[in-house]
Amino acid sequence: MTNLEYIERRAGEPKWSAESFPRYFEIETVNACNARCPMCTIDDWHRRDGLMATPLFMKIADEIAEYADVVKRVALYRDGEPLLDKTLAAKVAWLKERSVKRVGISTNAALLTPQKSEALLQGGIDEVLLSVDSLVPSVYEAIRVGCEFEGVMDNCLQFIAQRDKMKSTCQVWVRMIRQESNKDEWPEYERFWRSKLRDTDRVDFRNLHNWGSQLVNFKPLQKVQTEKPCIALWSLMVIFANGDVPMCNVDYNNRHPLGNVRDQKIGSLWQSVEQMHRRYKHMQGERDEIDICNGCTVWSEDKLEVERMAA
């Protein structure tokens, strides 16, 4: 099958399919962070988009709401720390009022005060991922540079307690980014957090990935396979704070732009010839011809997330 034949066949498919509208979204409502972690690419960011404008967010939310029956999750974060957005709880509520099934965030928890916790829970948030990379203060603070261990632990534990007190159905994930300095901690880490959580919550680790072969001095913890087509091209749309849509969640400098949702519809971008071409390359075993797909390990290192996105 040629690239053109693939595009024509997919474009003619009836109703909803993986190529007609994304099932998952990562919306970066704020492009800033309070931490400087060595496994992050923040010092290489060319973007300084600041806070997403409210009218733009409302446009995105309304378009997603049209497909609320097929969209599985909207995550209100990407490359920044979402709690820097003072209107975050209102954005959660806006999506929930539009029948979006699952709305979540991932946070380093340094700013997760009781007031913000209560606002998020009242807004109807469904999922909060707490990024805590070690139970050893010195190891943690060497990884999450700018975050203070005791304060973060207090914030995480009070959020869990507040969630339980409010009888919220919000699911808590606690996650370690496993790397050389903490790679032997996992058994104790899992035992500690599992004792604090509900059976429906999750504790997991994700091995350090290479940001689409863009992370300098990357040292993998294990050999991973990257030949298969990437699931993100059929399931996940990332939207930056200025409305730009990159190829995927590792394209942090928008080197492979798809367009901008300010003046284009989400469905049109998802069904575009450019996106179809990228899928075709992956299906043909030619993913290495796209520079950031060549050797990318992000989904190989996050098997739990792949399982969820494939479901």
mmCIF file of C-alpha atoms in Angstrom:
data_model
loop_
_atom_site.group_PDB
_atom_site.id
_atom_site.type_symbol
_atom_site.label_atom_id
_atom_site.label_comp_id
_atom_site.label_asym_id
_atom_site.label_seq_id
_atom_site.Cartn_x
_atom_site.Cartn_y
_atom_site.Cartn_z
ATOM 1 C CA MET A 1 0.000 0.000 0.000
ATOM 2 C CA THR A 2 1.324 3.444 -0.880
ATOM 3 C CA ASN A 3 1.187 6.463 1.395
ATOM 4 C CA LEU A 4 -1.586 8.003 -0.736
ATOM 5 C CA GLU A 5 -3.653 4.790 -0.692
ATOM 6 C CA TYR A 6 -3.330 4.598 3.088
ATOM 7 C CA ILE A 7 -4.473 8.205 3.519
ATOM 8 C CA GLU A 8 -7.409 7.822 1.095
ATOM 9 C CA ARG A 9 -8.617 4.611 2.730
ATOM 10 C CA ARG A 10 -8.404 6.013 6.263
ATOM 11 C CA ALA A 11 -9.994 9.322 5.325
ATOM 12 C CA GLY A 12 -13.009 7.484 3.941
ATOM 13 C CA GLU A 13 -13.726 5.434 7.054
ATOM 14 C CA PRO A 14 -17.203 5.955 8.518
ATOM 15 C CA LYS A 15 -18.063 7.146 12.047
ATOM 16 C CA TRP A 16 -15.357 7.289 14.690
ATOM 17 C CA SER A 17 -12.028 5.539 14.339
ATOM 18 C CA ALA A 18 -8.577 6.065 15.835
ATOM 19 C CA GLU A 19 -7.832 8.423 12.945
ATOM 20 C CA SER A 20 -10.967 10.565 13.311
ATOM 21 C CA PHE A 21 -10.502 12.082 16.804
ATOM 22 C CA PRO A 22 -8.020 11.581 19.671
ATOM 23 C CA ARG A 23 -9.012 9.476 22.648
ATOM 24 C CA TYR A 24 -6.461 11.124 24.940
ATOM 25 C CA PHE A 25 -5.348 14.720 25.392
ATOM 26 C CA GLU A 26 -2.512 16.436 27.209
ATOM 27 C CA ILE A 27 -3.315 20.136 27.449
ATOM 28 C CA GLU A 28 -0.539 22.369 28.728
ATOM 29 C CA THR A 29 -2.468 25.162 30.445
ATOM 30 C CA VAL A 30 0.767 26.703 31.727
ATOM 31 C CA ASN A 31 4.265 26.542 30.242
ATOM 32 C CA ALA A 32 6.417 26.985 33.361
ATOM 33 C CA CYS A 33 7.800 24.904 36.207
ATOM 34 C CA ASN A 34 8.962 25.445 39.785
ATOM 35 C CA ALA A 35 11.561 22.647 39.584
ATOM 36 C CA ARG A 36 14.675 21.893 37.554
ATOM 37 C CA CYS A 37 15.016 18.117 37.259
ATOM 38 C CA PRO A 38 17.967 16.493 35.470
ATOM 39 C CA MET A 39 15.670 14.111 33.547
ATOM 40 C CA CYS A 40 13.680 17.058 32.177
ATOM 41 C CA THR A 41 14.433 19.126 29.078
ATOM 42 C CA ILE A 42 13.315 22.481 30.471
ATOM 43 C CA ASP A 43 16.687 24.155 29.885
ATOM 44 C CA ASP A 44 16.340 23.271 26.204
ATOM 45 C CA TRP A 45 12.835 24.735 25.804
ATOM 46 C CA HIS A 46 12.573 27.277 23.009
ATOM 47 C CA ARG A 47 8.968 27.992 23.973
ATOM 48 C CA ARG A 48 7.932 30.496 26.608
ATOM 49 C CA ASP A 49 4.183 30.429 26.180
ATOM 50 C CA GLY A 50 3.086 31.308 29.717
ATOM 51 C CA LEU A 51 -0.549 30.712 30.642
ATOM 52 C CA MET A 52 -3.131 29.448 28.152
ATOM 53 C CA ALA A 53 -5.747 32.116 27.432
ATOM 54 C CA THR A 54 -9.184 31.287 28.834
ATOM 55 C CA PRO A 55 -11.041 31.700 25.502
ATOM 56 C CA LEU A 56 -8.615 29.257 23.869
ATOM 57 C CA PHE A 57 -9.129 26.708 26.625
ATOM 58 C CA MET A 58 -12.903 27.066 26.350
ATOM 59 C CA LYS A 59 -12.720 26.470 22.589
ATOM 60 C CA ILE A 60 -10.688 23.311 23.125
ATOM 61 C CA ALA A 61 -13.007 22.082 25.896
ATOM 62 C CA ASP A 62 -16.102 22.642 23.785
ATOM 63 C CA GLU A 63 -14.625 20.716 20.848
ATOM 64 C CA ILE A 64 -13.632 17.837 23.117
ATOM 65 C CA ALA A 65 -17.137 17.842 24.608
ATOM 66 C CA GLU A 66 -18.577 17.044 21.174
ATOM 67 C CA TYR A 67 -16.722 13.709 21.397
ATOM 68 C CA ALA A 68 -17.192 13.115 25.134
ATOM 69 C CA ASP A 69 -18.462 9.605 24.447
ATOM 70 C CA VAL A 70 -15.165 8.515 22.867
ATOM 71 C CA VAL A 71 -12.567 10.671 24.680
ATOM 72 C CA LYS A 72 -11.155 8.595 27.516
ATOM 73 C CA ARG A 73 -9.037 11.145 29.367
ATOM 74 C CA VAL A 74 -7.988 14.785 29.340
ATOM 75 C CA ALA A 75 -4.786 15.518 31.241
ATOM 76 C CA LEU A 76 -4.257 19.173 32.129
ATOM 77 C CA TYR A 77 -0.474 19.192 31.946
ATOM 78 C CA ARG A 78 2.368 18.641 29.575
ATOM 79 C CA ASP A 79 5.827 20.123 30.068
ATOM 80 C CA GLY A 80 5.044 22.512 32.934
ATOM 81 C CA GLU A 81 3.811 22.223 36.530
ATOM 82 C CA PRO A 82 0.006 22.493 36.313
ATOM 83 C CA LEU A 83 -0.464 23.904 39.832
ATOM 84 C CA LEU A 84 1.170 27.152 38.672
ATOM 85 C CA ASP A 85 -2.126 27.754 36.853
ATOM 86 C CA LYS A 86 -4.340 29.518 39.397
ATOM 87 C CA THR A 87 -7.444 28.677 37.343
ATOM 88 C CA LEU A 88 -6.695 24.955 37.161
ATOM 89 C CA ALA A 89 -9.602 23.832 39.375
ATOM 90 C CA ALA A 90 -12.003 25.918 37.290
ATOM 91 C CA LYS A 91 -10.693 24.255 34.126
ATOM 92 C CA VAL A 92 -11.266 20.831 35.663
ATOM 93 C CA ALA A 93 -14.847 21.802 36.510
ATOM 94 C CA TRP A 94 -15.377 23.215 33.011
ATOM 95 C CA LEU A 95 -14.493 19.861 31.457
ATOM 96 C CA LYS A 96 -16.521 17.823 33.934
ATOM 97 C CA GLU A 97 -19.564 20.016 33.283
ATOM 98 C CA ARG A 98 -19.186 19.019 29.627
ATOM 99 C CA SER A 99 -19.341 15.298 30.445
ATOM 100 C CA VAL A 100 -15.649 14.540 29.888
ATOM 101 C CA LYS A 101 -15.225 11.126 31.502
ATOM 102 C CA ARG A 102 -11.798 11.481 33.077
ATOM 103 C CA VAL A 103 -9.802 14.612 33.892
ATOM 104 C CA GLY A 104 -6.408 14.456 35.582
ATOM 105 C CA ILE A 105 -3.106 16.119 36.333
ATOM 106 C CA SER A 106 0.455 15.097 37.081
ATOM 107 C CA THR A 107 2.238 17.228 39.675
ATOM 108 C CA ASN A 108 5.473 17.365 41.644
ATOM 109 C CA ALA A 109 3.175 18.257 44.596
ATOM 110 C CA ALA A 110 5.373 21.064 45.907
ATOM 111 C CA LEU A 111 2.444 23.471 45.421
ATOM 112 C CA LEU A 112 -0.334 21.048 46.388
ATOM 113 C CA THR A 113 -1.644 23.019 49.364
ATOM 114 C CA PRO A 114 -4.806 21.978 51.242
ATOM 115 C CA GLN A 115 -6.654 24.862 49.558
ATOM 116 C CA LYS A 116 -5.654 23.736 46.063
ATOM 117 C CA SER A 117 -6.381 20.119 46.937
ATOM 118 C CA GLU A 118 -9.897 20.978 48.075
ATOM 119 C CA ALA A 119 -10.561 23.102 44.978
ATOM 120 C CA LEU A 120 -9.438 20.328 42.635
ATOM 121 C CA LEU A 121 -11.505 17.707 44.425
ATOM 122 C CA GLN A 122 -14.570 19.951 44.464
ATOM 123 C CA GLY A 123 -14.038 20.598 40.758
ATOM 124 C CA GLY A 124 -14.459 16.874 40.151
ATOM 125 C CA ILE A 125 -10.926 15.828 39.266
ATOM 126 C CA ASP A 126 -10.735 12.099 38.503
ATOM 127 C CA GLU A 127 -7.018 11.396 38.669
ATOM 128 C CA VAL A 128 -3.968 12.965 40.343
ATOM 129 C CA LEU A 129 -0.511 11.587 39.637
ATOM 130 C CA LEU A 130 1.963 12.473 42.379
ATOM 131 C CA SER A 131 5.555 12.426 41.126
ATOM 132 C CA VAL A 132 7.737 11.456 44.072
ATOM 133 C CA ASP A 133 11.038 9.944 42.988
ATOM 134 C CA SER A 134 12.516 8.758 46.273
ATOM 135 C CA LEU A 135 11.832 8.238 49.974
ATOM 136 C CA VAL A 136 15.392 9.347 50.771
ATOM 137 C CA PRO A 137 15.459 13.139 51.213
ATOM 138 C CA SER A 138 18.922 13.682 49.728
ATOM 139 C CA VAL A 139 18.178 11.487 46.700
ATOM 140 C CA TYR A 140 14.777 13.106 46.168
ATOM 141 C CA GLU A 141 16.125 16.661 46.342
ATOM 142 C CA ALA A 142 18.964 15.834 43.939
ATOM 143 C CA ILE A 143 16.351 14.653 41.410
ATOM 144 C CA ARG A 144 13.542 17.194 42.003
ATOM 145 C CA VAL A 145 15.811 20.221 42.217
ATOM 146 C CA GLY A 146 13.925 23.120 43.769
ATOM 147 C CA CYS A 147 11.438 20.935 45.673
ATOM 148 C CA GLU A 148 11.769 20.262 49.411
ATOM 149 C CA PHE A 149 11.259 16.634 50.426
ATOM 150 C CA GLU A 150 9.398 17.082 53.714
ATOM 151 C CA GLY A 151 7.002 19.637 52.264
ATOM 152 C CA VAL A 152 6.213 17.457 49.260
ATOM 153 C CA MET A 153 5.591 14.387 51.424
ATOM 154 C CA ASP A 154 3.288 16.394 53.698
ATOM 155 C CA ASN A 155 1.369 17.694 50.673
ATOM 156 C CA CYS A 156 0.957 14.217 49.196
ATOM 157 C CA LEU A 157 -0.245 12.648 52.429
ATOM 158 C CA GLN A 158 -2.650 15.499 53.174
ATOM 159 C CA PHE A 159 -4.087 15.240 49.658
ATOM 160 C CA ILE A 160 -4.754 11.533 50.119
ATOM 161 C CA ALA A 161 -6.357 12.219 53.513
ATOM 162 C CA GLN A 162 -8.437 15.069 52.116
ATOM 163 C CA ARG A 163 -9.561 12.917 49.194
ATOM 164 C CA ASP A 164 -10.694 10.220 51.617
ATOM 165 C CA LYS A 165 -12.384 12.691 53.973
ATOM 166 C CA MET A 166 -14.365 14.213 51.099
ATOM 167 C CA LYS A 167 -15.260 10.701 49.865
ATOM 168 C CA SER A 168 -14.043 11.678 46.408
ATOM 169 C CA THR A 169 -13.704 8.980 43.760
ATOM 170 C CA CYS A 170 -10.464 10.598 42.548
ATOM 171 C CA GLN A 171 -7.812 7.974 41.820
ATOM 172 C CA VAL A 172 -4.312 8.679 43.113
ATOM 173 C CA TRP A 173 -1.220 7.489 41.307
ATOM 174 C CA VAL A 174 2.168 7.752 43.005
ATOM 175 C CA ARG A 175 5.017 7.405 40.557
ATOM 176 C CA MET A 176 8.788 7.210 40.679
ATOM 177 C CA ILE A 177 10.933 8.102 37.685
ATOM 178 C CA ARG A 178 13.399 5.264 38.084
ATOM 179 C CA GLN A 179 17.000 6.145 37.296
ATOM 180 C CA GLU A 180 20.522 5.366 38.463
ATOM 181 C CA SER A 181 20.270 7.143 41.837
ATOM 182 C CA ASN A 182 17.017 5.473 42.978
ATOM 183 C CA LYS A 183 16.864 2.240 40.992
ATOM 184 C CA ASP A 184 17.167 -0.010 44.066
ATOM 185 C CA GLU A 185 14.427 1.703 46.094
ATOM 186 C CA TRP A 186 11.377 0.263 44.374
ATOM 187 C CA PRO A 187 10.367 -2.579 46.795
ATOM 188 C CA GLU A 188 10.419 -0.319 49.868
ATOM 189 C CA TYR A 189 8.862 2.552 47.918
ATOM 190 C CA GLU A 190 5.977 0.381 46.774
ATOM 191 C CA ARG A 191 5.332 -0.974 50.269
ATOM 192 C CA PHE A 192 5.288 2.501 51.808
ATOM 193 C CA TRP A 193 2.869 4.060 49.352
ATOM 194 C CA ARG A 194 0.648 1.039 49.010
ATOM 195 C CA SER A 195 -0.019 1.251 52.772
ATOM 196 C CA LYS A 196 -1.315 4.810 52.318
ATOM 197 C CA LEU A 197 -3.623 4.242 49.358
ATOM 198 C CA ARG A 198 -6.887 2.624 48.360
ATOM 199 C CA ASP A 199 -6.902 -0.643 46.457
ATOM 200 C CA THR A 200 -8.091 1.285 43.384
ATOM 201 C CA ASP A 201 -5.092 3.653 43.512
ATOM 202 C CA ARG A 202 -1.774 2.886 41.847
ATOM 203 C CA VAL A 203 1.888 2.917 42.726
ATOM 204 C CA ASP A 204 4.290 2.454 39.867
ATOM 205 C CA PHE A 205 7.612 3.433 38.399
ATOM 206 C CA ARG A 206 8.575 4.578 34.978
ATOM 207 C CA ASN A 207 12.121 4.145 33.767
ATOM 208 C CA LEU A 208 13.886 7.286 32.623
ATOM 209 C CA HIS A 209 13.270 7.774 28.879
ATOM 210 C CA ASN A 210 15.258 9.675 26.268
ATOM 211 C CA TRP A 211 12.716 12.298 25.134
ATOM 212 C CA GLY A 212 12.788 11.106 21.543
ATOM 213 C CA SER A 213 16.594 10.812 21.598
ATOM 214 C CA GLN A 214 16.795 14.477 22.671
ATOM 215 C CA LEU A 215 17.914 14.035 26.307
ATOM 216 C CA VAL A 216 21.632 14.775 26.635
ATOM 217 C CA ASN A 217 23.784 12.091 28.311
ATOM 218 C CA PHE A 218 20.865 9.653 28.483
ATOM 219 C CA LYS A 219 21.771 6.303 30.046
ATOM 220 C CA PRO A 220 19.011 3.665 29.800
ATOM 221 C CA LEU A 221 18.444 1.310 32.710
ATOM 222 C CA GLN A 222 17.639 -1.507 30.324
ATOM 223 C CA LYS A 223 17.589 -2.251 26.622
ATOM 224 C CA VAL A 224 14.254 -1.389 25.020
ATOM 225 C CA GLN A 225 12.742 -2.099 21.613
ATOM 226 C CA THR A 226 11.500 0.847 19.533
ATOM 227 C CA GLU A 227 10.711 -0.731 16.153
ATOM 228 C CA LYS A 228 6.939 -0.971 16.574
ATOM 229 C CA PRO A 229 4.543 1.795 15.466
ATOM 230 C CA CYS A 230 4.067 4.364 18.228
ATOM 231 C CA ILE A 231 0.671 4.213 19.922
ATOM 232 C CA ALA A 232 0.650 8.002 20.439
ATOM 233 C CA LEU A 233 0.045 8.708 16.743
ATOM 234 C CA TRP A 234 -3.307 6.920 16.958
ATOM 235 C CA SER A 235 -4.437 8.025 20.417
ATOM 236 C CA LEU A 236 -2.824 11.137 21.944
ATOM 237 C CA MET A 237 -2.987 14.827 21.049
ATOM 238 C CA VAL A 238 -0.787 17.337 22.865
ATOM 239 C CA ILE A 239 -1.817 20.996 22.903
ATOM 240 C CA PHE A 240 0.659 23.616 24.100
ATOM 241 C CA ALA A 241 -0.309 26.738 26.028
ATOM 242 C CA ASN A 242 -0.308 28.882 22.858
ATOM 243 C CA GLY A 243 -2.504 26.383 20.977
ATOM 244 C CA ASP A 244 0.272 24.732 18.967
ATOM 245 C CA VAL A 245 -0.094 20.993 18.382
ATOM 246 C CA PRO A 246 3.216 19.091 18.109
ATOM 247 C CA MET A 247 3.626 15.606 16.729
ATOM 248 C CA CYS A 248 3.576 13.962 20.162
ATOM 249 C CA ASN A 249 4.395 14.362 23.844
ATOM 250 C CA VAL A 250 8.185 14.279 23.375
ATOM 251 C CA ASP A 251 8.181 17.001 20.706
ATOM 252 C CA TYR A 252 8.628 19.667 23.394
ATOM 253 C CA ASN A 253 10.013 22.317 21.015
ATOM 254 C CA ASN A 254 7.363 21.650 18.351
ATOM 255 C CA ARG A 255 9.940 20.595 15.787
ATOM 256 C CA HIS A 256 7.233 18.663 13.940
ATOM 257 C CA PRO A 257 4.190 20.964 14.095
ATOM 258 C CA LEU A 258 0.743 19.764 13.169
ATOM 259 C CA GLY A 259 -0.995 23.132 13.391
ATOM 260 C CA ASN A 260 -2.695 25.359 15.959
ATOM 261 C CA VAL A 261 -6.124 24.895 17.533
ATOM 262 C CA ARG A 262 -6.717 28.640 17.696
ATOM 263 C CA ASP A 263 -7.706 28.653 14.042
ATOM 264 C CA GLN A 264 -8.116 24.934 13.259
ATOM 265 C CA LYS A 265 -10.425 22.219 14.534
ATOM 266 C CA ILE A 266 -9.018 19.340 16.556
ATOM 267 C CA GLY A 267 -10.612 16.785 14.231
ATOM 268 C CA SER A 268 -9.156 18.441 11.138
ATOM 269 C CA LEU A 269 -5.643 18.381 12.574
ATOM 270 C CA TRP A 270 -6.018 14.751 13.664
ATOM 271 C CA GLN A 271 -7.201 13.705 10.191
ATOM 272 C CA SER A 272 -4.674 15.846 8.310
ATOM 273 C CA VAL A 273 -2.492 14.518 5.527
ATOM 274 C CA GLU A 274 0.616 15.215 7.641
ATOM 275 C CA GLN A 275 -0.612 13.105 10.557
ATOM 276 C CA MET A 276 -1.686 10.314 8.195
ATOM 277 C CA HIS A 277 1.757 10.416 6.609
ATOM 278 C CA ARG A 278 3.426 9.939 10.003
ATOM 279 C CA ARG A 279 1.188 6.975 10.791
ATOM 280 C CA TYR A 280 1.968 5.454 7.423
ATOM 281 C CA LYS A 281 5.719 5.790 8.078
ATOM 282 C CA HIS A 282 5.324 3.923 11.360
ATOM 283 C CA MET A 283 3.128 1.220 9.821
ATOM 284 C CA GLN A 284 5.703 0.657 7.072
ATOM 285 C CA GLY A 285 8.549 0.211 9.557
ATOM 286 C CA GLU A 286 10.053 3.564 8.586
ATOM 287 C CA ARG A 287 9.693 5.399 11.887
ATOM 288 C CA ASP A 288 13.454 5.986 12.048
ATOM 289 C CA GLU A 289 13.119 8.387 9.119
ATOM 290 C CA ILE A 290 11.479 10.830 11.561
ATOM 291 C CA ASP A 291 14.315 12.124 13.729
ATOM 292 C CA ILE A 292 12.640 12.152 17.153
ATOM 293 C CA CYS A 293 11.009 8.758 16.492
ATOM 294 C CA ASN A 294 14.429 7.240 15.799
ATOM 295 C CA GLY A 295 15.335 5.421 19.003
ATOM 296 C CA CYS A 296 12.589 7.072 21.092
ATOM 297 C CA THR A 297 11.974 5.080 24.284
ATOM 298 C CA VAL A 298 9.093 6.972 25.901
ATOM 299 C CA TRP A 299 6.354 4.382 25.412
ATOM 300 C CA SER A 300 8.695 1.441 25.859
ATOM 301 C CA GLU A 301 9.407 2.758 29.366
ATOM 302 C CA ASP A 302 5.764 3.352 30.299
ATOM 303 C CA LYS A 303 4.050 0.026 29.826
ATOM 304 C CA LEU A 304 1.154 0.770 32.218
ATOM 305 C CA GLU A 305 0.234 3.849 30.217
ATOM 306 C CA VAL A 306 0.428 1.941 26.942
ATOM 307 C CA GLU A 307 -1.916 -0.688 28.358
ATOM 308 C CA ARG A 308 -4.431 2.008 29.300
ATOM 309 C CA MET A 309 -4.219 3.794 25.939
ATOM 310 C CA ALA A 310 -4.634 0.562 24.018
ATOM 311 C CA ALA A 311 -7.734 -0.455 25.969
#
